[in-house]
CSV table of C-alpha atoms in Angstrom, one decimal:
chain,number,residue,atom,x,y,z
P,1,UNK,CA,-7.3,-11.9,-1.4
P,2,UNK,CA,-10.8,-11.9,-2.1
P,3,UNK,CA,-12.0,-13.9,0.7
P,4,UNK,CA,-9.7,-11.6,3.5
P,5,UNK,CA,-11.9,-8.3,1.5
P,6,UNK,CA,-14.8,-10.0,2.1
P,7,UNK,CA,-14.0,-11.4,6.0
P,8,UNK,CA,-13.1,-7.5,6.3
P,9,UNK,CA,-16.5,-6.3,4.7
P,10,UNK,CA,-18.4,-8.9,7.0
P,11,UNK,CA,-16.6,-7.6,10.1
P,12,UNK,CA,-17.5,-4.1,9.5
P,13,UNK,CA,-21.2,-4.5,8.8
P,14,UNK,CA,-21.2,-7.6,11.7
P,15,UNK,CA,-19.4,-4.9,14.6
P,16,UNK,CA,-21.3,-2.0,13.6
P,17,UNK,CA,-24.9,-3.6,13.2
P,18,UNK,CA,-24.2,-5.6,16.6
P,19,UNK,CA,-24.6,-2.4,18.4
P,20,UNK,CA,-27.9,-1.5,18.1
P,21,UNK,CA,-28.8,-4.0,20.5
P,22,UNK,CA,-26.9,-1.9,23.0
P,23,UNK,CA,-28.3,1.3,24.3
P,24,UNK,CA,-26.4,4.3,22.3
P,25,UNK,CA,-27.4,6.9,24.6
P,26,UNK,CA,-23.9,6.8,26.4
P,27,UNK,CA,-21.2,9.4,27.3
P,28,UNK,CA,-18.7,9.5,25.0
P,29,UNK,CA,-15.2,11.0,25.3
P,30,UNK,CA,-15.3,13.6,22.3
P,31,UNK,CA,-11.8,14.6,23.2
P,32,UNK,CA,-10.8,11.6,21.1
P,33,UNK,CA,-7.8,10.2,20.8
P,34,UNK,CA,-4.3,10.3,18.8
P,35,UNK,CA,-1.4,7.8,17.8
P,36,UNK,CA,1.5,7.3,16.2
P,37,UNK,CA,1.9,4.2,14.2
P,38,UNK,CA,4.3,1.8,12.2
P,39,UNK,CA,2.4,-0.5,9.1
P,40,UNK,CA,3.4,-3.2,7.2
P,41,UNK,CA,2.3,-2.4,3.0
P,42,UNK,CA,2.5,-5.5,1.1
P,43,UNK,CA,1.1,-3.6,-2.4
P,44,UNK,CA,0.4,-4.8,-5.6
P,45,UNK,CA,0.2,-3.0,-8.7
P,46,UNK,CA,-3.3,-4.4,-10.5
P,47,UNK,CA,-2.5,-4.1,-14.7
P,48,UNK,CA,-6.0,-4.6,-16.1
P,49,UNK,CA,-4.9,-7.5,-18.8
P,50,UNK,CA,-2.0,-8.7,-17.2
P,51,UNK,CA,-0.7,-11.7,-15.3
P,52,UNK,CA,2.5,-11.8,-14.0
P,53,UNK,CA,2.4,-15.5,-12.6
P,54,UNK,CA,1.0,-16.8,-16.0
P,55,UNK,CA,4.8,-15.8,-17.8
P,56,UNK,CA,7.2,-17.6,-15.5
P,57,UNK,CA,10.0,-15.9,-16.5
P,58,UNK,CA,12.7,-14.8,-13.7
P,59,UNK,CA,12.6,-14.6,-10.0
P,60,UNK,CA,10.2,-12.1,-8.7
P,61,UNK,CA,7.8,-9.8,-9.4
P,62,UNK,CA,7.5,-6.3,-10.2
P,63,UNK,CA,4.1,-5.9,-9.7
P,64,UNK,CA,4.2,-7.5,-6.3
P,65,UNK,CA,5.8,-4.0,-3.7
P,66,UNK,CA,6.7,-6.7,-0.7
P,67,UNK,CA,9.2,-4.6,0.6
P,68,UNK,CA,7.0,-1.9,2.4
P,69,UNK,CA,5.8,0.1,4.8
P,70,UNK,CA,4.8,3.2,6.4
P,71,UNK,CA,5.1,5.7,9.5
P,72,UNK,CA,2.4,7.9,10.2
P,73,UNK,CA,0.4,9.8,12.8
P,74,UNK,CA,-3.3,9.6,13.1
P,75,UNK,CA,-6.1,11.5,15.3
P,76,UNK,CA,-9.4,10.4,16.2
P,77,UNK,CA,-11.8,12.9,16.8
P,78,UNK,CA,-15.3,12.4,18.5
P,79,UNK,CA,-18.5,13.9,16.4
P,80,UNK,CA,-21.1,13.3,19.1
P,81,UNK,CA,-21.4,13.1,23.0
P,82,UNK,CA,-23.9,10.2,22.5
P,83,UNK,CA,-23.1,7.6,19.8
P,84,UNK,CA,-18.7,6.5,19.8
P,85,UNK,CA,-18.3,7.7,16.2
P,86,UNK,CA,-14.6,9.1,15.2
P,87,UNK,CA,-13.6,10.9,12.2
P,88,UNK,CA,-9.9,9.6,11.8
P,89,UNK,CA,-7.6,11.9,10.0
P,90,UNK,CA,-3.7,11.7,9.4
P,91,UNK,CA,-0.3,11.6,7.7
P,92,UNK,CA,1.9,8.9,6.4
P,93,UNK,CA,5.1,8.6,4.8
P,94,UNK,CA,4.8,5.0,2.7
P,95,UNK,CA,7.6,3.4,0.9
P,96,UNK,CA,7.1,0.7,-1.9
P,97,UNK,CA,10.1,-1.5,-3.2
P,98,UNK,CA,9.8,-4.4,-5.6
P,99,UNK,CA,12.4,-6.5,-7.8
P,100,UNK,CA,12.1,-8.8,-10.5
P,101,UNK,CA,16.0,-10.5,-12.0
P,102,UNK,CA,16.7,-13.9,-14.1
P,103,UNK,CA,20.1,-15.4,-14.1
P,104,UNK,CA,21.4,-18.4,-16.5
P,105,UNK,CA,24.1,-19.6,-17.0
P,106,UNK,CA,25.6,-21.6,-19.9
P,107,UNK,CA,28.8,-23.4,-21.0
P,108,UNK,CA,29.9,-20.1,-23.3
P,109,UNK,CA,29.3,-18.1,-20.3
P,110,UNK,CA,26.4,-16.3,-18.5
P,111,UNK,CA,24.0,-13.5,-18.0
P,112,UNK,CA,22.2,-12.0,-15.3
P,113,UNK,CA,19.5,-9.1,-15.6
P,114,UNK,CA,18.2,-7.5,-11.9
P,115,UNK,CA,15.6,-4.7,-12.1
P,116,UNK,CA,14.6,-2.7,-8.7
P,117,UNK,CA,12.0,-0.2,-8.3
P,118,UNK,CA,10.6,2.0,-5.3
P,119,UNK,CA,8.3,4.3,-5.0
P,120,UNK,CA,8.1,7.2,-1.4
P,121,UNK,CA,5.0,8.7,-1.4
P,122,UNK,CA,3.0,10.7,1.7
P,123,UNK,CA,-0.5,8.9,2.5
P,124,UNK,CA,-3.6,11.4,3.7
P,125,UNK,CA,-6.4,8.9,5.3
P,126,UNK,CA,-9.8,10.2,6.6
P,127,UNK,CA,-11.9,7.9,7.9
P,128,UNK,CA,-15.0,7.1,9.7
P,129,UNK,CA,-14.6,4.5,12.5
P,130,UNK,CA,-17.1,2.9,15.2
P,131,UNK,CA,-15.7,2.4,18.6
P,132,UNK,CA,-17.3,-0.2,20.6
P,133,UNK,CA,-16.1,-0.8,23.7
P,134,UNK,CA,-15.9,-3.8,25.2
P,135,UNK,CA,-15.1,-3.2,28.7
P,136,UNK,CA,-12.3,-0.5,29.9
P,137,UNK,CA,-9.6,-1.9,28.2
P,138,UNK,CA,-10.7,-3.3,24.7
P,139,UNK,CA,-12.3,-1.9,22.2
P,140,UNK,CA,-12.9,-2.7,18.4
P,141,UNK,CA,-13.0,0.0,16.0
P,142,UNK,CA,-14.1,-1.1,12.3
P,143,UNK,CA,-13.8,2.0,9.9
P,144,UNK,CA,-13.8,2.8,6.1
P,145,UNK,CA,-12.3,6.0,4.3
P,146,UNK,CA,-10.2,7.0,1.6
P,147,UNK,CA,-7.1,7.6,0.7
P,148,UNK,CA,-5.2,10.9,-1.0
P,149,UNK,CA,-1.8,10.0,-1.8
P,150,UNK,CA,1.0,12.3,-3.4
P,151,UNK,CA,3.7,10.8,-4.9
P,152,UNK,CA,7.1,12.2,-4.2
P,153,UNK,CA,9.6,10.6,-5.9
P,154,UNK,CA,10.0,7.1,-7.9
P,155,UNK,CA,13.0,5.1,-9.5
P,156,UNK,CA,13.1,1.8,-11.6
P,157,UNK,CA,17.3,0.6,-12.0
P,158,UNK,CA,18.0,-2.2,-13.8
P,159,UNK,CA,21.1,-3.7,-14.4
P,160,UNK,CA,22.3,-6.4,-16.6
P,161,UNK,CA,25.8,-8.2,-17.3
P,162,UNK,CA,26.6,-11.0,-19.5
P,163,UNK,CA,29.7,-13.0,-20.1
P,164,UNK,CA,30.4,-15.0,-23.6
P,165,UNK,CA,33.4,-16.7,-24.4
P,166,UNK,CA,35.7,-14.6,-23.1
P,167,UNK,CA,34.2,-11.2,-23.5
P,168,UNK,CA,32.3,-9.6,-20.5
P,169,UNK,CA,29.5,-6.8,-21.4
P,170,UNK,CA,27.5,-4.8,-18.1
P,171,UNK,CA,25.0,-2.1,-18.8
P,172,UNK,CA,23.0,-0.3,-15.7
P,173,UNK,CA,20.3,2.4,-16.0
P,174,UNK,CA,18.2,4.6,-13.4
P,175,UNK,CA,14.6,5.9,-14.6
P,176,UNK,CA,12.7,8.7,-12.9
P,177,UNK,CA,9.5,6.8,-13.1
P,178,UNK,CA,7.7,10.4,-12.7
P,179,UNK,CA,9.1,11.9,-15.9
P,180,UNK,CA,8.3,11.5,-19.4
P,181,UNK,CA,11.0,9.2,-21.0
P,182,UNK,CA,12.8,7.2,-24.1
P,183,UNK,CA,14.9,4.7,-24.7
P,184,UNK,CA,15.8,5.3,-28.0
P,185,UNK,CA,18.3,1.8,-29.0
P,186,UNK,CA,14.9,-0.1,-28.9
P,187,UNK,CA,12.7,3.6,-30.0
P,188,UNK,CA,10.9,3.1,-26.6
P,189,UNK,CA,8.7,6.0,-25.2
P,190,UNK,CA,6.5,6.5,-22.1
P,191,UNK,CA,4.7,8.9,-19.6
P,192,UNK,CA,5.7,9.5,-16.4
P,193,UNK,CA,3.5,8.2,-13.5
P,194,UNK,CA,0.7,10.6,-11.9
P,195,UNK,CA,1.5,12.2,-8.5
P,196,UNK,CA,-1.6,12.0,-6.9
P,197,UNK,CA,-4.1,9.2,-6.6
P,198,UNK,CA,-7.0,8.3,-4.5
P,199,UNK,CA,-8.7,5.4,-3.0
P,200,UNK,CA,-10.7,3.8,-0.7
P,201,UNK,CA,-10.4,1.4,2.3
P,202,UNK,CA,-12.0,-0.9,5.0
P,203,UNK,CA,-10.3,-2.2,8.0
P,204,UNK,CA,-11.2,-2.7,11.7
P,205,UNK,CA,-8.5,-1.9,14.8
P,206,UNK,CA,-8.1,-3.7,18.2
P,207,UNK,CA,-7.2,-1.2,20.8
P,208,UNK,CA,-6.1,-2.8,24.2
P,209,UNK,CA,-5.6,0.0,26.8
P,210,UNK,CA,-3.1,2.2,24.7
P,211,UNK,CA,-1.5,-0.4,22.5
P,212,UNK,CA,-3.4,-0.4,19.1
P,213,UNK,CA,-3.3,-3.8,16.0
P,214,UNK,CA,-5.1,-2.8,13.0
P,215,UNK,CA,-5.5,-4.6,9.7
P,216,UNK,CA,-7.3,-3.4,6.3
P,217,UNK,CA,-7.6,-3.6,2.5
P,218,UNK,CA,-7.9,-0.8,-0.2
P,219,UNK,CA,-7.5,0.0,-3.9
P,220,UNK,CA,-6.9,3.3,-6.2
P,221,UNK,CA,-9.8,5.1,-8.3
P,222,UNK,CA,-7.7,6.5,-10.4
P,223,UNK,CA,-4.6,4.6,-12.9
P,224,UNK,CA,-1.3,5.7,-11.5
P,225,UNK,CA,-0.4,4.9,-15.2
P,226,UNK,CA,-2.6,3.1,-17.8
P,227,UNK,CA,-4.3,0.7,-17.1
P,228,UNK,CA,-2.3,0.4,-13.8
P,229,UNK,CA,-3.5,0.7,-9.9
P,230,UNK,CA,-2.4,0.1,-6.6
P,231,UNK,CA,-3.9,-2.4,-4.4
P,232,UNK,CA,-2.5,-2.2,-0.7
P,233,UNK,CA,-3.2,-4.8,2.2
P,234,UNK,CA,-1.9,-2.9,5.5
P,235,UNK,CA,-1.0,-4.3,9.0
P,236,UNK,CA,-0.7,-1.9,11.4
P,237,UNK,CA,1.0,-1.7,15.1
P,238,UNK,CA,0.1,1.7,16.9
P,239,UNK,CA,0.5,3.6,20.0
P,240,UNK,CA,-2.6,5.5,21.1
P,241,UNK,CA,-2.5,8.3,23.4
């Protein structure tokens, strides 16, 4: 991950400083331009103090949201006649899923414990990118932004059956991962998750006549609970008109 943050980083100063070479004193299309587009999330939630891979207990992992994506809109608008440089603002709809279970069986019988959590929240980029053109059809667009997300709802479910000599026990619970909380056989207590959070980003598109690919890396500024944020690559497949 750290070498695909830095290849982005080196892209975006590389495309951007490349143009000074080239006169800037062009026309440029201030109408902008908008799109409609479907990303790929894989998210991971960074616990400061805390390694998931290091326990090697179950299959899975919480922390890792595989199973997500987003729908948005976005629209480019041009700041100057002379220079190609867009202020990109939108709306997503982003939904994060991630699971975690361990099974085992044994000759007195069994147990299996599956726990699923998913998160749907609505994504607010802005962002500056730097559309150079490379002839009428292609054009690479690096950009960095930030992200204000709200959080609209969130559950964790976990359920758990086990079978021992002859007697069968099955137990299934559903958390509002927004709401305060207890558990009170094991005198467990916590806070609910924040609703908003913000971030930052870096990415760079590929627009080829009105078909855009897009890829780019970001993290929170602020915990989403403590000591907790979310890291999000995205892979993106848009439609630009």
């Amino acid at each position: 991950m750290r070498k695909f943050k830095c290849l982005l980083l080196l892209a975006f100063i590389g495309l951007t400083t490349s143009v000074f070479g080239q006169s800037i004193w062009t026309t440029v299309n201030t109408d902008g331009y908008n799109r409609i587009y479907v990303s790929y999330l894989p998210s991971k939630l960074k616990v400061d103090g805390f390694d998931a891979e290091d326990l090697g207990l179950g299959d899975g992992d919480l922390t890792k949201m595989k199973g997500s994506f987003e729908i948005g809109y976005l629209k480019g608008i041009g700041l100057t006649s002379q220079i190609p440089l867009y202020l990109e603002v939108g709306g997503a709809l982003q939904f994060r899923s991630s699971k975690w279970s361990e099974n085992d069986s044994y000759s007195e019988g069994f147990f299996s414990n599956e726990i699923k959590a998913n998160m749907l929240s609505l994504n607010i980029p802005v962002s500056l990118a730097y559309r150079i053109s490379i002839n009428d059809d292609f054009a690479i667009s690096p950009n960095f932004g930030f992200d204000f997300r709200i959080n609209l709802t969130g559950k964790l479910k976990s359920a758990y059956s086990e079978s021992y000599n002859g007697e069968f026990y099955e137990e299934e619970a559903e958390v509002d991962l927004f709401k305060d909380g207890s558990y009170e056989d094991y005198e467990i207590e916590w806070e609910g998750w924040k609703r908003f959070q913000a971030g930052w980003h870096i990415g760079v598109g590929f627009d080829y006549r009105a078909l855009h690919v897009g890829v780019k890396y970001g993290t929170d500024f602020n915990e989403i609970t403590e000591k907790t944020k979310i890291a999000t690559t995205s892979v993106t497949l848009g439609f630009n008109f």
